[in-house]
mmCIF file with all atom_site columns, C-alpha atoms in Angstrom:
data_model
loop_
_atom_site.group_PDB
_atom_site.id
_atom_site.type_symbol
_atom_site.label_atom_id
_atom_site.label_alt_id
_atom_site.label_comp_id
_atom_site.label_asym_id
_atom_site.label_entity_id
_atom_site.label_seq_id
_atom_site.pdbx_PDB_ins_code
_atom_site.Cartn_x
_atom_site.Cartn_y
_atom_site.Cartn_z
_atom_site.occupancy
_atom_site.B_iso_or_equiv
_atom_site.pdbx_formal_charge
_atom_site.auth_seq_id
_atom_site.auth_comp_id
_atom_site.auth_asym_id
_atom_site.auth_atom_id
_atom_site.pdbx_PDB_model_num
ATOM 1   C CA . MET A 1 1   ? 1.326   18.787  11.832  1.00 70.00 ? 175 MET A CA 1
ATOM 2   C CA . PRO A 1 2   ? 3.418   16.943  14.420  1.00 74.00 ? 176 PRO A CA 1
ATOM 3   C CA . PRO A 1 3   ? 6.940   15.844  13.485  1.00 75.00 ? 177 PRO A CA 1
ATOM 4   C CA . GLY A 1 4   ? 7.337   12.398  11.986  1.00 74.00 ? 178 GLY A CA 1
ATOM 5   C CA . THR A 1 5   ? 10.016  9.814   11.411  1.00 76.00 ? 179 THR A CA 1
ATOM 6   C CA . LEU A 1 6   ? 10.582  8.067   8.106   1.00 81.00 ? 180 LEU A CA 1
ATOM 7   C CA . VAL A 1 7   ? 11.712  4.464   8.523   1.00 87.00 ? 181 VAL A CA 1
ATOM 8   C CA . SER A 1 8   ? 12.371  1.386   6.428   1.00 89.00 ? 182 SER A CA 1
ATOM 9   C CA . TYR A 1 9   ? 10.627  -1.883  7.140   1.00 91.00 ? 183 TYR A CA 1
ATOM 10  C CA . GLN A 1 10  ? 11.497  -5.519  6.735   1.00 95.00 ? 184 GLN A CA 1
ATOM 11  C CA . LEU A 1 11  ? 8.455   -7.579  5.979   1.00 95.00 ? 185 LEU A CA 1
ATOM 12  C CA . THR A 1 12  ? 7.153   -10.944 5.010   1.00 97.00 ? 186 THR A CA 1
ATOM 13  C CA . VAL A 1 13  ? 3.548   -10.801 3.842   1.00 98.00 ? 187 VAL A CA 1
ATOM 14  C CA . ASP A 1 14  ? 1.768   -13.204 1.530   1.00 97.00 ? 188 ASP A CA 1
ATOM 15  C CA . PRO A 1 15  ? -0.156  -12.993 -0.725  1.00 98.00 ? 189 PRO A CA 1
ATOM 16  C CA . VAL A 1 16  ? 0.326   -9.546  -2.269  1.00 98.00 ? 190 VAL A CA 1
ATOM 17  C CA . VAL A 1 17  ? -0.913  -8.465  -5.715  1.00 98.00 ? 191 VAL A CA 1
ATOM 18  C CA . ASP A 1 18  ? 2.041   -7.447  -7.928  1.00 97.00 ? 192 ASP A CA 1
ATOM 19  C CA . PHE A 1 19  ? 0.934   -4.576  -10.198 1.00 97.00 ? 193 PHE A CA 1
ATOM 20  C CA . THR A 1 20  ? 4.467   -3.281  -10.863 1.00 96.00 ? 194 THR A CA 1
ATOM 21  C CA . SER A 1 21  ? 4.180   -3.984  -14.608 1.00 95.00 ? 195 SER A CA 1
ATOM 22  C CA . GLY A 1 22  ? 1.069   -1.803  -14.803 1.00 94.00 ? 196 GLY A CA 1
ATOM 23  C CA . TYR A 1 23  ? -2.141  -2.391  -16.686 1.00 95.00 ? 197 TYR A CA 1
ATOM 24  C CA . GLN A 1 24  ? -2.118  -4.993  -19.440 1.00 94.00 ? 198 GLN A CA 1
ATOM 25  C CA . GLY A 1 25  ? -5.387  -5.904  -21.124 1.00 92.00 ? 199 GLY A CA 1
ATOM 26  C CA . GLY A 1 26  ? -6.127  -9.608  -20.913 1.00 92.00 ? 200 GLY A CA 1
ATOM 27  C CA . ILE A 1 27  ? -4.263  -9.899  -17.613 1.00 92.00 ? 201 ILE A CA 1
ATOM 28  C CA . TRP A 1 28  ? -6.119  -7.300  -15.548 1.00 94.00 ? 202 TRP A CA 1
ATOM 29  C CA . SER A 1 29  ? -9.800  -6.378  -15.616 1.00 94.00 ? 203 SER A CA 1
ATOM 30  C CA . ALA A 1 30  ? -10.588 -3.032  -17.258 1.00 96.00 ? 204 ALA A CA 1
ATOM 31  C CA . LEU A 1 31  ? -11.052 -1.393  -13.850 1.00 96.00 ? 205 LEU A CA 1
ATOM 32  C CA . TRP A 1 32  ? -7.285  -1.731  -13.204 1.00 97.00 ? 206 TRP A CA 1
ATOM 33  C CA . GLU A 1 33  ? -6.657  0.661   -16.109 1.00 96.00 ? 207 GLU A CA 1
ATOM 34  C CA . ASP A 1 34  ? -7.848  3.410   -13.736 1.00 97.00 ? 208 ASP A CA 1
ATOM 35  C CA . PHE A 1 35  ? -5.667  2.301   -10.800 1.00 96.00 ? 209 PHE A CA 1
ATOM 36  C CA . TYR A 1 36  ? -3.754  5.616   -10.846 1.00 95.00 ? 210 TYR A CA 1
ATOM 37  C CA . CYS A 1 37  ? -6.901  7.745   -10.970 1.00 96.00 ? 211 CYS A CA 1
ATOM 38  C CA . ASP A 1 38  ? -7.114  11.056  -9.126  1.00 96.00 ? 212 ASP A CA 1
ATOM 39  C CA . TRP A 1 39  ? -9.041  9.626   -6.187  1.00 95.00 ? 213 TRP A CA 1
ATOM 40  C CA . ARG A 1 40  ? -9.478  13.067  -4.619  1.00 97.00 ? 214 ARG A CA 1
ATOM 41  C CA . GLY A 1 41  ? -11.139 14.395  -7.771  1.00 98.00 ? 215 GLY A CA 1
ATOM 42  C CA . CYS A 1 42  ? -13.382 11.344  -8.006  1.00 97.00 ? 216 CYS A CA 1
ATOM 43  C CA . TRP A 1 43  ? -14.462 11.460  -4.377  1.00 98.00 ? 217 TRP A CA 1
ATOM 44  C CA . PHE A 1 44  ? -14.674 15.192  -3.672  1.00 98.00 ? 218 PHE A CA 1
ATOM 45  C CA . ASN A 1 45  ? -15.506 16.693  -7.083  1.00 98.00 ? 219 ASN A CA 1
ATOM 46  C CA . GLN A 1 46  ? -17.382 13.970  -8.951  1.00 97.00 ? 220 GLN A CA 1
ATOM 47  C CA . ARG A 1 47  ? -18.789 12.397  -5.789  1.00 98.00 ? 221 ARG A CA 1
ATOM 48  C CA . ILE A 1 48  ? -18.087 8.871   -7.023  1.00 97.00 ? 222 ILE A CA 1
ATOM 49  C CA . GLU A 1 49  ? -16.160 6.064   -5.388  1.00 97.00 ? 223 GLU A CA 1
ATOM 50  C CA . PRO A 1 50  ? -12.667 6.052   -6.921  1.00 98.00 ? 224 PRO A CA 1
ATOM 51  C CA . PRO A 1 51  ? -11.765 2.977   -8.996  1.00 97.00 ? 225 PRO A CA 1
ATOM 52  C CA . SER A 1 52  ? -8.679  2.456   -6.829  1.00 96.00 ? 226 SER A CA 1
ATOM 53  C CA . TRP A 1 53  ? -10.926 2.027   -3.771  1.00 97.00 ? 227 TRP A CA 1
ATOM 54  C CA . ILE A 1 54  ? -13.048 -0.562  -5.581  1.00 97.00 ? 228 ILE A CA 1
ATOM 55  C CA . ILE A 1 55  ? -9.856  -2.350  -6.641  1.00 98.00 ? 229 ILE A CA 1
ATOM 56  C CA . GLY A 1 56  ? -8.708  -2.367  -3.011  1.00 97.00 ? 230 GLY A CA 1
ATOM 57  C CA . ASP A 1 57  ? -11.999 -3.935  -1.912  1.00 97.00 ? 231 ASP A CA 1
ATOM 58  C CA . GLU A 1 58  ? -11.679 -6.584  -4.640  1.00 96.00 ? 232 GLU A CA 1
ATOM 59  C CA . VAL A 1 59  ? -8.089  -7.373  -3.644  1.00 97.00 ? 233 VAL A CA 1
ATOM 60  C CA . ILE A 1 60  ? -9.125  -7.828  -0.010  1.00 97.00 ? 234 ILE A CA 1
ATOM 61  C CA . ALA A 1 61  ? -12.031 -10.057 -1.100  1.00 97.00 ? 235 ALA A CA 1
ATOM 62  C CA . THR A 1 62  ? -9.571  -12.379 -2.887  1.00 96.00 ? 236 THR A CA 1
ATOM 63  C CA . GLY A 1 63  ? -7.562  -12.778 0.323   1.00 97.00 ? 237 GLY A CA 1
ATOM 64  C CA . ALA A 1 64  ? -4.576  -10.686 -0.767  1.00 98.00 ? 238 ALA A CA 1
ATOM 65  C CA . LYS A 1 65  ? -3.035  -8.475  1.900   1.00 98.00 ? 239 LYS A CA 1
ATOM 66  C CA . GLY A 1 66  ? -1.705  -5.676  -0.268  1.00 98.00 ? 240 GLY A CA 1
ATOM 67  C CA . ILE A 1 67  ? -0.822  -4.246  -3.678  1.00 98.00 ? 241 ILE A CA 1
ATOM 68  C CA . LEU A 1 68  ? 2.718   -3.651  -4.945  1.00 97.00 ? 242 LEU A CA 1
ATOM 69  C CA . PHE A 1 69  ? 2.827   -0.904  -7.616  1.00 97.00 ? 243 PHE A CA 1
ATOM 70  C CA . ARG A 1 70  ? 5.090   1.631   -9.331  1.00 96.00 ? 244 ARG A CA 1
ATOM 71  C CA . SER A 1 71  ? 5.160   5.173   -7.988  1.00 94.00 ? 245 SER A CA 1
ATOM 72  C CA . ARG A 1 72  ? 3.275   7.612   -10.192 1.00 89.00 ? 246 ARG A CA 1
ATOM 73  C CA . LEU A 1 73  ? 5.677   10.433  -9.320  1.00 91.00 ? 247 LEU A CA 1
ATOM 74  C CA . SER A 1 74  ? 8.897   8.439   -9.515  1.00 92.00 ? 248 SER A CA 1
ATOM 75  C CA . PRO A 1 75  ? 8.554   5.472   -11.927 1.00 81.00 ? 249 PRO A CA 1
ATOM 76  C CA . GLU A 1 76  ? 11.696  3.787   -10.589 1.00 91.00 ? 250 GLU A CA 1
ATOM 77  C CA . GLY A 1 77  ? 10.119  3.777   -7.126  1.00 94.00 ? 251 GLY A CA 1
ATOM 78  C CA . VAL A 1 78  ? 7.864   1.002   -5.885  1.00 94.00 ? 252 VAL A CA 1
ATOM 79  C CA . ASN A 1 79  ? 5.113   1.365   -3.291  1.00 94.00 ? 253 ASN A CA 1
ATOM 80  C CA . LEU A 1 80  ? 3.323   -1.221  -1.211  1.00 95.00 ? 254 LEU A CA 1
ATOM 81  C CA . VAL A 1 81  ? -0.143  -0.703  0.202   1.00 96.00 ? 255 VAL A CA 1
ATOM 82  C CA . LEU A 1 82  ? -0.815  -3.134  3.034   1.00 97.00 ? 256 LEU A CA 1
ATOM 83  C CA . TYR A 1 83  ? -4.250  -3.950  4.388   1.00 97.00 ? 257 TYR A CA 1
ATOM 84  C CA . VAL A 1 84  ? -3.038  -4.357  7.950   1.00 95.00 ? 258 VAL A CA 1
ATOM 85  C CA . ASP A 1 85  ? -6.396  -5.528  9.308   1.00 96.00 ? 259 ASP A CA 1
ATOM 86  C CA . ASP A 1 86  ? -5.927  -8.662  7.206   1.00 95.00 ? 260 ASP A CA 1
ATOM 87  C CA . LEU A 1 87  ? -2.413  -9.556  8.363   1.00 96.00 ? 261 LEU A CA 1
ATOM 88  C CA . ALA A 1 88  ? -2.045  -12.989 9.952   1.00 96.00 ? 262 ALA A CA 1
ATOM 89  C CA . PRO A 1 89  ? 0.236   -14.120 12.795  1.00 96.00 ? 263 PRO A CA 1
ATOM 90  C CA . ALA A 1 90  ? 2.647   -15.590 10.216  1.00 96.00 ? 264 ALA A CA 1
ATOM 91  C CA . ASP A 1 91  ? 3.051   -12.188 8.510   1.00 98.00 ? 265 ASP A CA 1
ATOM 92  C CA . ARG A 1 92  ? 5.986   -10.101 9.709   1.00 96.00 ? 266 ARG A CA 1
ATOM 93  C CA . LEU A 1 93  ? 6.306   -6.303  9.616   1.00 92.00 ? 267 LEU A CA 1
ATOM 94  C CA . GLU A 1 94  ? 9.263   -4.857  11.542  1.00 92.00 ? 268 GLU A CA 1
ATOM 95  C CA . VAL A 1 95  ? 11.065  -1.522  11.575  1.00 90.00 ? 269 VAL A CA 1
ATOM 96  C CA . HIS A 1 96  ? 14.562  -1.885  10.088  1.00 91.00 ? 270 HIS A CA 1
ATOM 97  C CA . ASP A 1 97  ? 16.860  -0.217  12.649  1.00 90.00 ? 271 ASP A CA 1
ATOM 98  C CA . PRO A 1 98  ? 20.197  -2.090  12.658  1.00 90.00 ? 272 PRO A CA 1
ATOM 99  C CA . GLN A 1 99  ? 21.972  0.608   14.748  1.00 90.00 ? 273 GLN A CA 1
ATOM 100 C CA . GLY A 1 100 ? 19.205  0.732   17.361  1.00 86.00 ? 274 GLY A CA 1
ATOM 101 C CA . SER A 1 101 ? 18.740  4.491   16.853  1.00 85.00 ? 275 SER A CA 1
ATOM 102 C CA . LEU A 1 102 ? 14.971  4.527   17.254  1.00 86.00 ? 276 LEU A CA 1
ATOM 103 C CA . PRO A 1 103 ? 13.106  4.413   20.584  1.00 84.00 ? 277 PRO A CA 1
ATOM 104 C CA . ARG A 1 104 ? 12.015  0.965   21.736  1.00 81.00 ? 278 ARG A CA 1
ATOM 105 C CA . ASP A 1 105 ? 8.838   2.145   23.487  1.00 83.00 ? 279 ASP A CA 1
ATOM 106 C CA . GLN A 1 106 ? 6.719   5.258   24.116  1.00 79.00 ? 280 GLN A CA 1
ATOM 107 C CA . SER A 1 107 ? 8.669   6.286   27.253  1.00 81.00 ? 281 SER A CA 1
ATOM 108 C CA . SER A 1 108 ? 11.412  7.665   25.000  1.00 72.00 ? 282 SER A CA 1
ATOM 109 C CA . TRP A 1 109 ? 9.014   10.321  23.648  1.00 65.00 ? 283 TRP A CA 1
ATOM 110 C CA . THR A 1 110 ? 7.961   11.880  26.942  1.00 65.00 ? 284 THR A CA 1
#
C-alpha cells in the first residue's frame, strides 16, 4: 500500500442527512435501523445488497449530498460520507492547511 496523508477539510455542502442521533422509529424508515450493518458480511457472505448501500441510493435520490453519522468504533467521533458526483459549483470542499505544509500540485511528489 502506498503511503498516504491524513488531512482535515473545510467544507460547505448542502443538503446533508444528519443521522448523528441514530435510529429512532417514527423519524426514520425501518431500513435505517440497519445503517451500521456489516456490509462486507452482507455482500460477500450472504450475497445481498447491504442496507447501508440501499440507504445511500435513497439519500442520493432525495437530492442530499451526504450522510453525517456517529462513528461505530468511537461514539464521540462523527463521520461524513459525501457523494462527490452530486456536488454542485456552490459546494466547497478544501484541504485545511493553514501553515501551507502540503504540496500545492503534483510536481512536489516527483
